[in-house]
Coordinates of C-alpha atoms and ligand atoms in Angstrom, one line a residue:
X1 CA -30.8 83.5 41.2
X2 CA -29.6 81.6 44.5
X3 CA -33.2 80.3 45.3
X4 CA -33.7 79.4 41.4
X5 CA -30.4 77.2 41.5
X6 CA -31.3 75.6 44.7
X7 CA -34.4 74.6 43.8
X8 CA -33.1 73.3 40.5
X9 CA -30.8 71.1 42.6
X10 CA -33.5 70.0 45.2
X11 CA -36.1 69.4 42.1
X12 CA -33.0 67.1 40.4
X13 CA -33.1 65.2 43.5
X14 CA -36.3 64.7 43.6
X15 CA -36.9 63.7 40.4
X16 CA -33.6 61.0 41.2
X17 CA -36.2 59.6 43.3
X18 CA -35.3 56.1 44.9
X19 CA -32.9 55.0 41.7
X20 CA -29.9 54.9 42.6
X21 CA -27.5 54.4 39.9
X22 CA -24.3 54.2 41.1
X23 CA -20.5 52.7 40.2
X24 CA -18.7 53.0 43.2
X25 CA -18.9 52.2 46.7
X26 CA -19.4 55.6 48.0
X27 CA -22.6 55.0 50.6
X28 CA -20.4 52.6 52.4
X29 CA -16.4 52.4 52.0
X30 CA -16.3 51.2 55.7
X31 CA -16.7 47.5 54.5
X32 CA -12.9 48.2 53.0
X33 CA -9.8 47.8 54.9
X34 CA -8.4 52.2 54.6
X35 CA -12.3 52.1 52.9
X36 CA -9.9 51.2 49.4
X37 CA -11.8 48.4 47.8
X38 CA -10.2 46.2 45.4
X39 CA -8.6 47.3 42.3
X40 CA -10.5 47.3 39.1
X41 CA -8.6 44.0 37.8
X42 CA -12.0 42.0 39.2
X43 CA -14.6 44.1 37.6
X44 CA -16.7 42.4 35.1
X45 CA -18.3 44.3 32.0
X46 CA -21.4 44.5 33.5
X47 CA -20.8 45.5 37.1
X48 CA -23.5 46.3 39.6
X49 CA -22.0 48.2 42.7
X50 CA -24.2 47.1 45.8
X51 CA -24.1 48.6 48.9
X52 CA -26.2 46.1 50.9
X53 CA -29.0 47.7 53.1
X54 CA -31.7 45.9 55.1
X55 CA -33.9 47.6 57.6
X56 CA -32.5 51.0 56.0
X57 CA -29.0 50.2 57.1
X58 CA -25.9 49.0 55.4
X59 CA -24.1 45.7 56.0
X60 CA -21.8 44.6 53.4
X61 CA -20.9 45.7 49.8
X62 CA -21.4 43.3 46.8
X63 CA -19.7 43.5 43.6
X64 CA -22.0 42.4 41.6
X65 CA -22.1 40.6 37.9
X66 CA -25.2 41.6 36.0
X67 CA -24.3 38.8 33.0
X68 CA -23.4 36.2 34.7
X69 CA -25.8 37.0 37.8
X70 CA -23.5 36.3 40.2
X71 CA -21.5 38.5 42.6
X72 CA -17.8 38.7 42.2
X73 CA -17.1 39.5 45.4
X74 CA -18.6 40.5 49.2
X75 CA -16.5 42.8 51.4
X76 CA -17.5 42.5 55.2
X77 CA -16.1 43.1 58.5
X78 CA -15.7 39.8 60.1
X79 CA -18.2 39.8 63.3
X80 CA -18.7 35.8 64.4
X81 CA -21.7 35.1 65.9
X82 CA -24.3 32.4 66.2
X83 CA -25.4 30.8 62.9
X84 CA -29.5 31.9 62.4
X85 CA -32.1 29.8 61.8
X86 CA -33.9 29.2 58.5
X87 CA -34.1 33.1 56.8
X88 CA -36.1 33.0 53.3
X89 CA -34.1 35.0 50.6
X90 CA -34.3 38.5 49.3
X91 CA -33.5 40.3 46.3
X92 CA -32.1 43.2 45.2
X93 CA -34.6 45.8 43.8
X94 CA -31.5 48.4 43.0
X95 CA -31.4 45.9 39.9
X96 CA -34.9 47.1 38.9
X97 CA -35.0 50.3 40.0
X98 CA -36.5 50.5 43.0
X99 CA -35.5 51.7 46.3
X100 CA -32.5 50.2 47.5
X101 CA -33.7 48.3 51.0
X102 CA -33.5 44.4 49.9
X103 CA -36.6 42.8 49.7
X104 CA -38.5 39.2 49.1
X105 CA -39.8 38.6 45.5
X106 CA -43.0 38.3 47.0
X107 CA -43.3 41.7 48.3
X108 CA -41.6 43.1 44.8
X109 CA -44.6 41.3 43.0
X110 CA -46.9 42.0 45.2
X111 CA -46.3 45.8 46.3
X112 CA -44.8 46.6 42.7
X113 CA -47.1 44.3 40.5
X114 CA -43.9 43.2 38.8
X115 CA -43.2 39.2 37.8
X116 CA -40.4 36.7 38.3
X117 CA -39.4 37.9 34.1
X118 CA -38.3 41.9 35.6
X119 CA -37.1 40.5 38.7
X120 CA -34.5 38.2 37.2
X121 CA -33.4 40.2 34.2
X122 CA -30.1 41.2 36.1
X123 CA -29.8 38.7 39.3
X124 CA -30.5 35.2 40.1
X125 CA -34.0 34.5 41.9
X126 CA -35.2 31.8 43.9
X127 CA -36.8 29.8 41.1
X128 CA -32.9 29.7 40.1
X129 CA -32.2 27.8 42.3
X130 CA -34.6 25.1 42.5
X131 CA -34.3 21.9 41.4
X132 CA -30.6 21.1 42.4
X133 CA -29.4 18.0 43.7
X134 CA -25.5 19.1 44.6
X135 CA -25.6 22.7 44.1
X136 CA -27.1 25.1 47.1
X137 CA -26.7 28.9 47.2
X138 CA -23.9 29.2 49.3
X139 CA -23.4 32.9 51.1
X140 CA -20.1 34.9 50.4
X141 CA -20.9 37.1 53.2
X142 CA -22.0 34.1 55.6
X143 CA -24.8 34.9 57.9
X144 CA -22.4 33.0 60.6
X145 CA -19.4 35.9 60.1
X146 CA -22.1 38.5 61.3
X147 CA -23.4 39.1 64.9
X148 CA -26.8 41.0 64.7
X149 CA -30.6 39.7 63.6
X150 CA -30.1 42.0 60.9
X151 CA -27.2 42.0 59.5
X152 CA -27.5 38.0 59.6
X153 CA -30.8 38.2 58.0
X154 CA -28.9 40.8 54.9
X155 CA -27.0 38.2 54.0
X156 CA -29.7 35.7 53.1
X157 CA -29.7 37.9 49.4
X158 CA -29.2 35.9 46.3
X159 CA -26.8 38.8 45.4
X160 CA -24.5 37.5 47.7
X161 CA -25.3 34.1 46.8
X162 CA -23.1 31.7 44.1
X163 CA -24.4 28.2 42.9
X164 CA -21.9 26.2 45.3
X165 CA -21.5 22.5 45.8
X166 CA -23.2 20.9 49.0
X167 CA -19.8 18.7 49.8
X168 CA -17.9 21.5 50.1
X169 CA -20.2 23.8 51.4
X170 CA -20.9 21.6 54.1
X171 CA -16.9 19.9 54.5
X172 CA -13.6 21.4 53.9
X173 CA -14.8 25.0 53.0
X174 CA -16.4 25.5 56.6
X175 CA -13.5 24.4 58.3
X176 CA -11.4 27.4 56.4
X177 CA -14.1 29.7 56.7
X178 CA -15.1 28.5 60.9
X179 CA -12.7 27.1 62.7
X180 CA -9.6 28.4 60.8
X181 CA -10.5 32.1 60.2
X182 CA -11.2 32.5 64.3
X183 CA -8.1 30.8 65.1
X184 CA -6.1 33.1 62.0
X185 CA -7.6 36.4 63.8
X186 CA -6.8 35.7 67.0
X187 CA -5.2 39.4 68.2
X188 CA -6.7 41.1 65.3
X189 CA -9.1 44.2 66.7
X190 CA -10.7 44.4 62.9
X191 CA -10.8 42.2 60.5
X192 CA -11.9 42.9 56.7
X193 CA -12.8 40.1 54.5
X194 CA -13.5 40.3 51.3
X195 CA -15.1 36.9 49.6
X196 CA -15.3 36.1 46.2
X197 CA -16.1 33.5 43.3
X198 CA -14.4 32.6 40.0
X199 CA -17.1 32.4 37.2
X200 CA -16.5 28.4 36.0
X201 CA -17.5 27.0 32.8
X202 CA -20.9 25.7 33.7
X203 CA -24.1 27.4 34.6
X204 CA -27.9 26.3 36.2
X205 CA -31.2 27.4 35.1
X206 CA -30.7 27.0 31.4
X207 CA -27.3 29.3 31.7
X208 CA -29.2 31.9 33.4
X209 CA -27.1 31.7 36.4
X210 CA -23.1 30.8 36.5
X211 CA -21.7 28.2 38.5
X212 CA -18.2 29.3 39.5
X213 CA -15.0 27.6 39.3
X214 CA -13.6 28.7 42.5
X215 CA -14.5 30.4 45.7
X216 CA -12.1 33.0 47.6
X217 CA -11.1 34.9 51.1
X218 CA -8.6 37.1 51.6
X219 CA -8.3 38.3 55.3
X220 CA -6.7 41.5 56.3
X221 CA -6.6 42.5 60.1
X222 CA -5.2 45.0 62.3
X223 CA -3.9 43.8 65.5
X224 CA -2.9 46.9 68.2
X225 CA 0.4 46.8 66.5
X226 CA 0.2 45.8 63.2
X227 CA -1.5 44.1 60.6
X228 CA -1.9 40.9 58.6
X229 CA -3.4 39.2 56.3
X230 CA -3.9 35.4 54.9
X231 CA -6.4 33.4 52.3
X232 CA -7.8 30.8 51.2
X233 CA -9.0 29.2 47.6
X234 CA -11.2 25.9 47.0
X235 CA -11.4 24.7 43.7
X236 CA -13.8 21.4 43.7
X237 CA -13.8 19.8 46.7
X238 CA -9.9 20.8 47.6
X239 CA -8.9 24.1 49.9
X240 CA -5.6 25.7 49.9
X241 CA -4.2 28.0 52.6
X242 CA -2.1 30.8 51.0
X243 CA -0.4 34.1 51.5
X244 CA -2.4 37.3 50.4
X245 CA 0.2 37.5 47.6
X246 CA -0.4 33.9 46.2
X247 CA -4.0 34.5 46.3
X248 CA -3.8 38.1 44.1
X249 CA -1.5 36.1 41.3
X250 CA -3.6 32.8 41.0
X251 CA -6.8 35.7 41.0
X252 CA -4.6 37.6 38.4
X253 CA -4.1 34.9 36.3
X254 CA -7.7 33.1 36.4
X255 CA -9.6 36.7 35.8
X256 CA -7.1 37.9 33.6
X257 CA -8.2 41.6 33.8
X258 CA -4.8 42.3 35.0
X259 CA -2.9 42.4 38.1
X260 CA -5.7 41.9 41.0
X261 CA -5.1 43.9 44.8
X262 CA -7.2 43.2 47.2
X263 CA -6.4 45.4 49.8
X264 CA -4.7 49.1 50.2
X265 CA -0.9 48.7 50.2
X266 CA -1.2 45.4 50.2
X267 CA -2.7 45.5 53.8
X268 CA 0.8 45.6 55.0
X269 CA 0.6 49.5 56.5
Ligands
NAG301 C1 -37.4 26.8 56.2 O1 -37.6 25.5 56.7 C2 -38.7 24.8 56.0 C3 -38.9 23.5 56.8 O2 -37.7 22.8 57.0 C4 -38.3 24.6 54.6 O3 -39.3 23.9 53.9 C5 -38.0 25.9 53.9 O4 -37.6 25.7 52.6 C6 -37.0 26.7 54.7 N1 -36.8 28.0 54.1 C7 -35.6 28.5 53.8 C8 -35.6 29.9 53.2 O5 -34.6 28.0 54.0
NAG302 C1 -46.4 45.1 50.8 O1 -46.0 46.3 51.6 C2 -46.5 46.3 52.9 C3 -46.0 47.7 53.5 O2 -44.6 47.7 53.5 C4 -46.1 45.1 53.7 O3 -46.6 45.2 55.0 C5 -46.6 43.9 53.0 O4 -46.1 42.7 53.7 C6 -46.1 43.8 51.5 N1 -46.6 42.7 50.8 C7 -46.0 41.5 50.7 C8 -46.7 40.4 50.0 O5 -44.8 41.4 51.1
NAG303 C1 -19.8 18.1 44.2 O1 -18.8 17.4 44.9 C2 -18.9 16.0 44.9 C3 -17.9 15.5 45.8 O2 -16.6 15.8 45.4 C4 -18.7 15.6 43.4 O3 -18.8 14.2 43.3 C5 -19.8 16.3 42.6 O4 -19.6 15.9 41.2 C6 -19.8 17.8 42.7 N1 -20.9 18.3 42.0 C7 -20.9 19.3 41.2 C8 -22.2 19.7 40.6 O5 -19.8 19.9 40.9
NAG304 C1 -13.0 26.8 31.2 O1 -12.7 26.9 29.8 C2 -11.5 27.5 29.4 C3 -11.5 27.6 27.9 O2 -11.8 26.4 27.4 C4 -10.4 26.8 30.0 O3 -9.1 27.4 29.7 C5 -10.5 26.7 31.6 O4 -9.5 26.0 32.2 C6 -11.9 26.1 32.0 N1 -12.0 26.3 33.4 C7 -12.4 25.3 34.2 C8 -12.5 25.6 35.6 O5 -12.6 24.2 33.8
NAG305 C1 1.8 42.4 37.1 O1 2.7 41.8 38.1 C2 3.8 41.2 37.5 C3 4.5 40.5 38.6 O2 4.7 41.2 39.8 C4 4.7 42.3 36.9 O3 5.8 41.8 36.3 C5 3.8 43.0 35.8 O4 4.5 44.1 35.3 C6 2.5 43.6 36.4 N1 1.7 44.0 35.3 C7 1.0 45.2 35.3 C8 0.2 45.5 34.1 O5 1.1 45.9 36.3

């Protein structure tokens, strides 16, 4: 009876194969501050739950947004390191079915015999992008908040990519997210970030893709001691420095899903 149920299980698990269908975090929590990732208040209707793996390990999570085909948010630990040079971007063959490692659309078209149509029903994919005079994919997880070859090169995923404008990709935004954010975690052992986007009114590649209204960080780090946290918010061209409170209100109020929470007790534990 024993060996008849535990080969029912193992044959279930086979026959799971390399889909993973899942709606939580579970494979890797330790992107989350107390592995508690946000509330549900962000999570759109049709929610992908990424847990990003390249070279068969993990290196962020991605909230992702099937509809709009943008993520909602990226949770990372906040390692600076030396920005990379020119990576080509992956995709996220979860989305499809397929294994979970991310890949390049080439190799999904050329090892899977499946086209740029399958590839893009749920996510953005390169072609998405092309064509743009003021819009680049900007990283939430940027490759310059990680220190290894390969967790730079997981970043470089158009899940964790939003259409964002050049100016402030390039200007104000980098100065929040460089020069501020290592000064802000000075004495902090850890840091968890979690960046995210506002889906905006406007959208590229005949409204396949969503062009976001806003872009978010909220920062919570343990020092020895204690912990703290801070944020920011752009909106256009304009970034705003607030508290972690101020942040979860103006997110409340702009997702309207309820009250948002970032972090686990308010990362104030
Ligand atoms: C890499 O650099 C080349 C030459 O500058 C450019 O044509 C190409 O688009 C870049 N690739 C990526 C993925 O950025
Ligand atoms: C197909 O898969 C093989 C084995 O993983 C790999 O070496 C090859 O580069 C892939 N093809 C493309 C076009 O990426
Ligand atoms: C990007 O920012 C520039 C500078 O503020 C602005 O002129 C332009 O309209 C913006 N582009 C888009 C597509 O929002
Ligand atoms: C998008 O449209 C809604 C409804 O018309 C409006 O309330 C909101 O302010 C707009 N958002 C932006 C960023 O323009
Ligand atoms: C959301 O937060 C506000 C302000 O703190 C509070 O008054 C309200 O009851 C909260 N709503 C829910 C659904 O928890």
């Amino acid at each position: 009876m024993l060996w008849l149920l535990l080969l029912q299980v193992s044959a279930s698990c086979l026959w799971l194969g390399h889909s993973e269908v899942v709606t939580s975090f579970e494979k890797c929590p330790q992107f989350f501050y107390e592995e508690t990732p946000p509330n549900e208040a962000l999570t759109p209707q049709n929610a992908a739950w990424i847990c990003q793996r390249y070279n068969n390990q993990y290196h962020f999570a991605t909230l992702y947004d099937k509809s709009m085909r943008i993520p909602v948010y990226s949770a990372y630990i906040y390692q600076p390191g030396p920005l990379p040079s020119n990576e080509s971007w992956f995709v996220e063959p979860q989305l499809i079915t397929l294994p979970n490692n991310m890949k390049t659309e080439d190799f999904l078209e050329h090892n899977y015999t499946i086209g740029p149509q399958q590839i893009g029903q749920n996510q953005a994919i390169s072609e998405d992008y092309t064509n743009l005079n003021e819009l680049v994919p900007g990283h939430l997880c940027p490759s310059g908040h990680q220190n290894t070859d390969d967790s730079k090169s997981a970043t470089f995923t158009l899940t964790n990519a939003v259409p964002m404008n050049r100016t402030l990709s390039n200007n104000a935004w980098e100065f929040y997210e460089n020069q501020m954010m290592a000064e802000k975690m000075e004495s902090c052992t850890t840091t968890y970030v979690i960046k995210g986007a506002v889906p905006g009114n406007s959208s590229i590649a005949n409204g396949r893709v969503n062009v976001p209204s806003h872009i978010w960080l909220a920062a919570c780090c343990q020092t020895s001691t204690t912990t703290k946290a801070w944020a920011f918010i752009a909106e256009e061209n304009h970034v705003q420095l607030l508290t972690l409170k101020e942040l979860e209100a103006e997110l409340s109020q702009l997702y309207g899903r309820g009250n948002v929470s970032l972090f686990y007790r308010d990362c104030a534990c």
